[in-house]
mmCIF file of C-alpha atoms in Angstrom:
data_model
loop_
_atom_site.group_PDB
_atom_site.id
_atom_site.type_symbol
_atom_site.label_atom_id
_atom_site.label_comp_id
_atom_site.label_asym_id
_atom_site.label_seq_id
_atom_site.Cartn_x
_atom_site.Cartn_y
_atom_site.Cartn_z
ATOM 1 C CA UNK A 873 1.649 36.648 -11.087
ATOM 2 C CA UNK A 874 4.371 37.354 -8.362
ATOM 3 C CA UNK A 875 6.252 40.822 -9.173
ATOM 4 C CA UNK A 876 9.189 41.115 -11.015
ATOM 5 C CA UNK A 877 11.695 43.956 -9.514
ATOM 6 C CA UNK A 878 13.277 46.063 -12.375
ATOM 7 C CA UNK A 879 16.652 47.740 -11.044
ATOM 8 C CA UNK A 880 18.101 50.539 -13.109
ATOM 9 C CA UNK A 881 20.496 53.533 -12.202
ATOM 10 C CA UNK A 882 18.490 56.336 -14.478
ATOM 11 C CA UNK A 883 20.886 55.781 -17.106
ATOM 12 C CA UNK A 884 19.515 56.108 -21.051
ATOM 13 C CA UNK A 885 20.066 52.348 -21.185
ATOM 14 C CA UNK A 886 18.069 51.628 -18.373
ATOM 15 C CA UNK A 887 15.350 53.906 -19.186
ATOM 16 C CA UNK A 888 14.531 52.159 -22.662
ATOM 17 C CA UNK A 889 14.535 49.165 -20.954
ATOM 18 C CA UNK A 890 12.539 49.918 -18.354
ATOM 19 C CA UNK A 891 9.975 50.997 -20.949
ATOM 20 C CA UNK A 892 10.442 48.150 -23.235
ATOM 21 C CA UNK A 893 9.623 45.660 -19.803
ATOM 22 C CA UNK A 894 6.920 47.466 -18.678
ATOM 23 C CA UNK A 895 5.022 47.461 -22.054
ATOM 24 C CA UNK A 896 5.877 43.658 -22.307
ATOM 25 C CA UNK A 897 4.950 42.694 -18.839
ATOM 26 C CA UNK A 898 2.798 45.583 -17.813
ATOM 27 C CA UNK A 899 3.296 48.030 -15.177
ATOM 28 C CA UNK A 900 1.741 46.210 -12.750
ATOM 29 C CA UNK A 901 3.738 43.277 -12.530
ATOM 30 C CA UNK A 902 7.103 44.788 -11.930
ATOM 31 C CA UNK A 903 8.467 46.925 -9.421
ATOM 32 C CA UNK A 904 11.011 49.574 -10.491
ATOM 33 C CA UNK A 905 14.000 50.510 -8.241
ATOM 34 C CA UNK A 906 16.349 53.431 -8.592
ATOM 35 C CA UNK A 907 19.460 52.296 -7.082
ATOM 36 C CA UNK A 908 21.050 55.583 -8.248
ATOM 37 C CA UNK A 909 18.789 57.687 -5.953
ATOM 38 C CA UNK A 910 17.870 54.565 -3.768
ATOM 39 C CA UNK A 911 21.126 53.726 -2.285
ATOM 40 C CA UNK A 912 19.910 51.770 0.444
ATOM 41 C CA UNK A 913 18.607 49.112 -2.358
ATOM 42 C CA UNK A 914 22.021 48.497 -3.873
ATOM 43 C CA UNK A 915 22.780 45.918 -1.410
ATOM 44 C CA UNK A 916 19.380 44.246 -2.319
ATOM 45 C CA UNK A 917 20.317 44.524 -5.721
ATOM 46 C CA UNK A 918 23.653 42.470 -5.210
ATOM 47 C CA UNK A 919 22.438 39.783 -3.024
ATOM 48 C CA UNK A 920 19.842 39.072 -5.607
ATOM 49 C CA UNK A 921 22.742 38.579 -8.191
ATOM 50 C CA UNK A 922 22.388 41.717 -9.975
ATOM 51 C CA UNK A 923 25.908 42.516 -11.562
ATOM 52 C CA UNK A 924 24.789 45.469 -13.635
ATOM 53 C CA UNK A 925 21.991 47.601 -14.469
ATOM 54 C CA UNK A 926 19.488 47.450 -15.681
ATOM 55 C CA UNK A 927 18.488 44.018 -14.794
ATOM 56 C CA UNK A 928 15.287 42.407 -13.990
ATOM 57 C CA UNK A 929 15.064 39.933 -10.885
ATOM 58 C CA UNK A 930 11.831 37.321 -11.897
ATOM 59 C CA UNK A 931 9.615 36.028 -9.322
ATOM 60 C CA UNK A 932 11.273 32.902 -9.323
ATOM 61 C CA UNK A 933 14.886 34.621 -8.324
ATOM 62 C CA UNK A 934 16.700 34.299 -11.674
ATOM 63 C CA UNK A 935 18.562 37.569 -12.899
ATOM 64 C CA UNK A 936 18.070 38.876 -16.396
ATOM 65 C CA UNK A 937 20.459 41.631 -17.157
ATOM 66 C CA UNK A 938 19.227 43.607 -20.063
ATOM 67 C CA UNK A 939 21.793 45.277 -22.172
ATOM 68 C CA UNK A 940 24.383 47.202 -20.601
ATOM 69 C CA UNK A 941 23.947 50.395 -18.825
ATOM 70 C CA UNK A 942 26.663 50.648 -16.034
ATOM 71 C CA UNK A 943 27.716 47.764 -13.310
ATOM 72 C CA UNK A 944 27.067 47.972 -9.477
ATOM 73 C CA UNK A 945 30.654 49.364 -8.929
ATOM 74 C CA UNK A 946 29.943 52.310 -11.318
ATOM 75 C CA UNK A 947 26.425 52.890 -9.592
ATOM 76 C CA UNK A 948 28.491 52.529 -5.946
ATOM 77 C CA UNK A 949 30.892 55.189 -7.435
ATOM 78 C CA UNK B 991 -0.181 42.922 -28.388
ATOM 79 C CA UNK B 992 2.767 42.157 -31.063
ATOM 80 C CA UNK B 993 4.493 39.418 -30.820
ATOM 81 C CA UNK B 994 8.488 39.647 -29.696
ATOM 82 C CA UNK B 995 11.013 37.659 -31.245
ATOM 83 C CA UNK B 996 13.231 35.551 -29.118
ATOM 84 C CA UNK B 997 16.615 34.658 -30.705
ATOM 85 C CA UNK B 998 18.813 31.676 -29.250
ATOM 86 C CA UNK B 999 21.271 29.190 -30.122
ATOM 87 C CA UNK B 1000 20.516 26.213 -27.707
ATOM 88 C CA UNK B 1001 22.572 27.132 -24.925
ATOM 89 C CA UNK B 1002 22.246 26.775 -21.167
ATOM 90 C CA UNK B 1003 22.166 30.662 -20.450
ATOM 91 C CA UNK B 1004 19.603 30.777 -23.759
ATOM 92 C CA UNK B 1005 17.457 27.685 -22.447
ATOM 93 C CA UNK B 1006 16.895 29.478 -18.924
ATOM 94 C CA UNK B 1007 16.370 33.124 -20.160
ATOM 95 C CA UNK B 1008 13.493 31.412 -22.526
ATOM 96 C CA UNK B 1009 11.736 29.833 -19.859
ATOM 97 C CA UNK B 1010 11.904 33.263 -18.099
ATOM 98 C CA UNK B 1011 10.809 35.685 -20.771
ATOM 99 C CA UNK B 1012 7.877 32.797 -21.610
ATOM 100 C CA UNK B 1013 6.749 32.925 -18.136
ATOM 101 C CA UNK B 1014 6.943 36.976 -17.962
ATOM 102 C CA UNK B 1015 5.427 37.726 -21.388
ATOM 103 C CA UNK B 1016 3.466 34.519 -22.147
ATOM 104 C CA UNK B 1017 4.030 31.861 -25.102
ATOM 105 C CA UNK B 1018 1.562 33.192 -27.130
ATOM 106 C CA UNK B 1019 3.504 36.448 -27.228
ATOM 107 C CA UNK B 1020 6.523 35.209 -28.155
ATOM 108 C CA UNK B 1021 8.072 33.416 -31.260
ATOM 109 C CA UNK B 1022 11.186 31.660 -30.406
ATOM 110 C CA UNK B 1023 13.898 31.138 -33.289
ATOM 111 C CA UNK B 1024 16.779 28.878 -32.575
ATOM 112 C CA UNK B 1025 19.610 30.626 -34.843
ATOM 113 C CA UNK B 1026 21.636 27.650 -34.178
ATOM 114 C CA UNK B 1027 19.596 25.400 -36.075
ATOM 115 C CA UNK B 1028 17.556 27.819 -38.220
ATOM 116 C CA UNK B 1029 20.830 29.156 -39.451
ATOM 117 C CA UNK B 1030 18.295 30.740 -42.361
ATOM 118 C CA UNK B 1031 17.586 33.141 -39.468
ATOM 119 C CA UNK B 1032 20.920 34.734 -38.551
ATOM 120 C CA UNK B 1033 20.496 37.613 -40.784
ATOM 121 C CA UNK B 1034 17.471 38.491 -39.781
ATOM 122 C CA UNK B 1035 18.635 38.554 -36.039
ATOM 123 C CA UNK B 1036 21.642 40.652 -37.108
ATOM 124 C CA UNK B 1037 19.286 42.933 -39.233
ATOM 125 C CA UNK B 1038 17.103 43.695 -36.079
ATOM 126 C CA UNK B 1039 20.584 44.223 -34.169
ATOM 127 C CA UNK B 1040 20.830 41.181 -32.194
ATOM 128 C CA UNK B 1041 24.497 41.033 -31.057
ATOM 129 C CA UNK B 1042 24.609 37.836 -29.219
ATOM 130 C CA UNK B 1043 22.077 35.849 -27.894
ATOM 131 C CA UNK B 1044 19.904 35.375 -25.947
ATOM 132 C CA UNK B 1045 18.106 38.261 -27.332
ATOM 133 C CA UNK B 1046 14.511 39.598 -27.424
ATOM 134 C CA UNK B 1047 13.345 41.654 -30.077
ATOM 135 C CA UNK B 1048 10.139 44.011 -28.871
ATOM 136 C CA UNK B 1049 7.227 44.816 -31.363
ATOM 137 C CA UNK B 1050 8.604 48.164 -31.395
ATOM 138 C CA UNK B 1051 11.662 46.836 -32.551
ATOM 139 C CA UNK B 1052 14.054 47.201 -29.704
ATOM 140 C CA UNK B 1053 16.886 44.922 -29.076
ATOM 141 C CA UNK B 1054 17.148 43.538 -25.909
ATOM 142 C CA UNK B 1055 20.063 41.364 -24.994
ATOM 143 C CA UNK B 1056 19.842 39.505 -21.993
ATOM 144 C CA UNK B 1057 22.673 38.144 -19.898
ATOM 145 C CA UNK B 1058 25.128 36.567 -22.452
ATOM 146 C CA UNK B 1059 24.960 33.380 -23.875
ATOM 147 C CA UNK B 1060 26.923 33.695 -27.300
ATOM 148 C CA UNK B 1061 27.991 35.947 -30.117
ATOM 149 C CA UNK B 1062 26.828 36.194 -33.445
ATOM 150 C CA UNK B 1063 29.612 35.358 -34.471
ATOM 151 C CA UNK B 1064 30.183 32.547 -32.524
ATOM 152 C CA UNK B 1065 26.846 31.219 -33.777
ATOM 153 C CA UNK B 1066 27.823 31.610 -37.070
ATOM 154 C CA UNK B 1067 31.209 29.266 -36.353
#
């Protein structure tokens, strides 16, 4: 299975969702990217359609916004 | 793995998310409940903490609200 990408920003909602997603999908099937620390990836996330974090981009390119931690604008600060 | 429960109400956002979740987790690992048709399950969803659909309740009881299709109030109509 192609990897999904989980974008987050380290917020409590993000961390909780990350644990759930890894439990459900398996750590080998998801790449985790912290766009608060790895700010060069913010544009990548936006281009993928991510509006808020945490969000999971599936292998087919769909974006699943999971609960709500912070908007991309808030991550940009 | 214990099953997750995916609550939805048949909306386009719900159907899209359902496909993604089943692709990611596997159909055998998720029980799909349409609370628009199976209205007796609305209270069960609310008790699990579901505020809007589509939502996935993980085996450990966490609720992942995925994108936004409709609030529970809207499903009740």
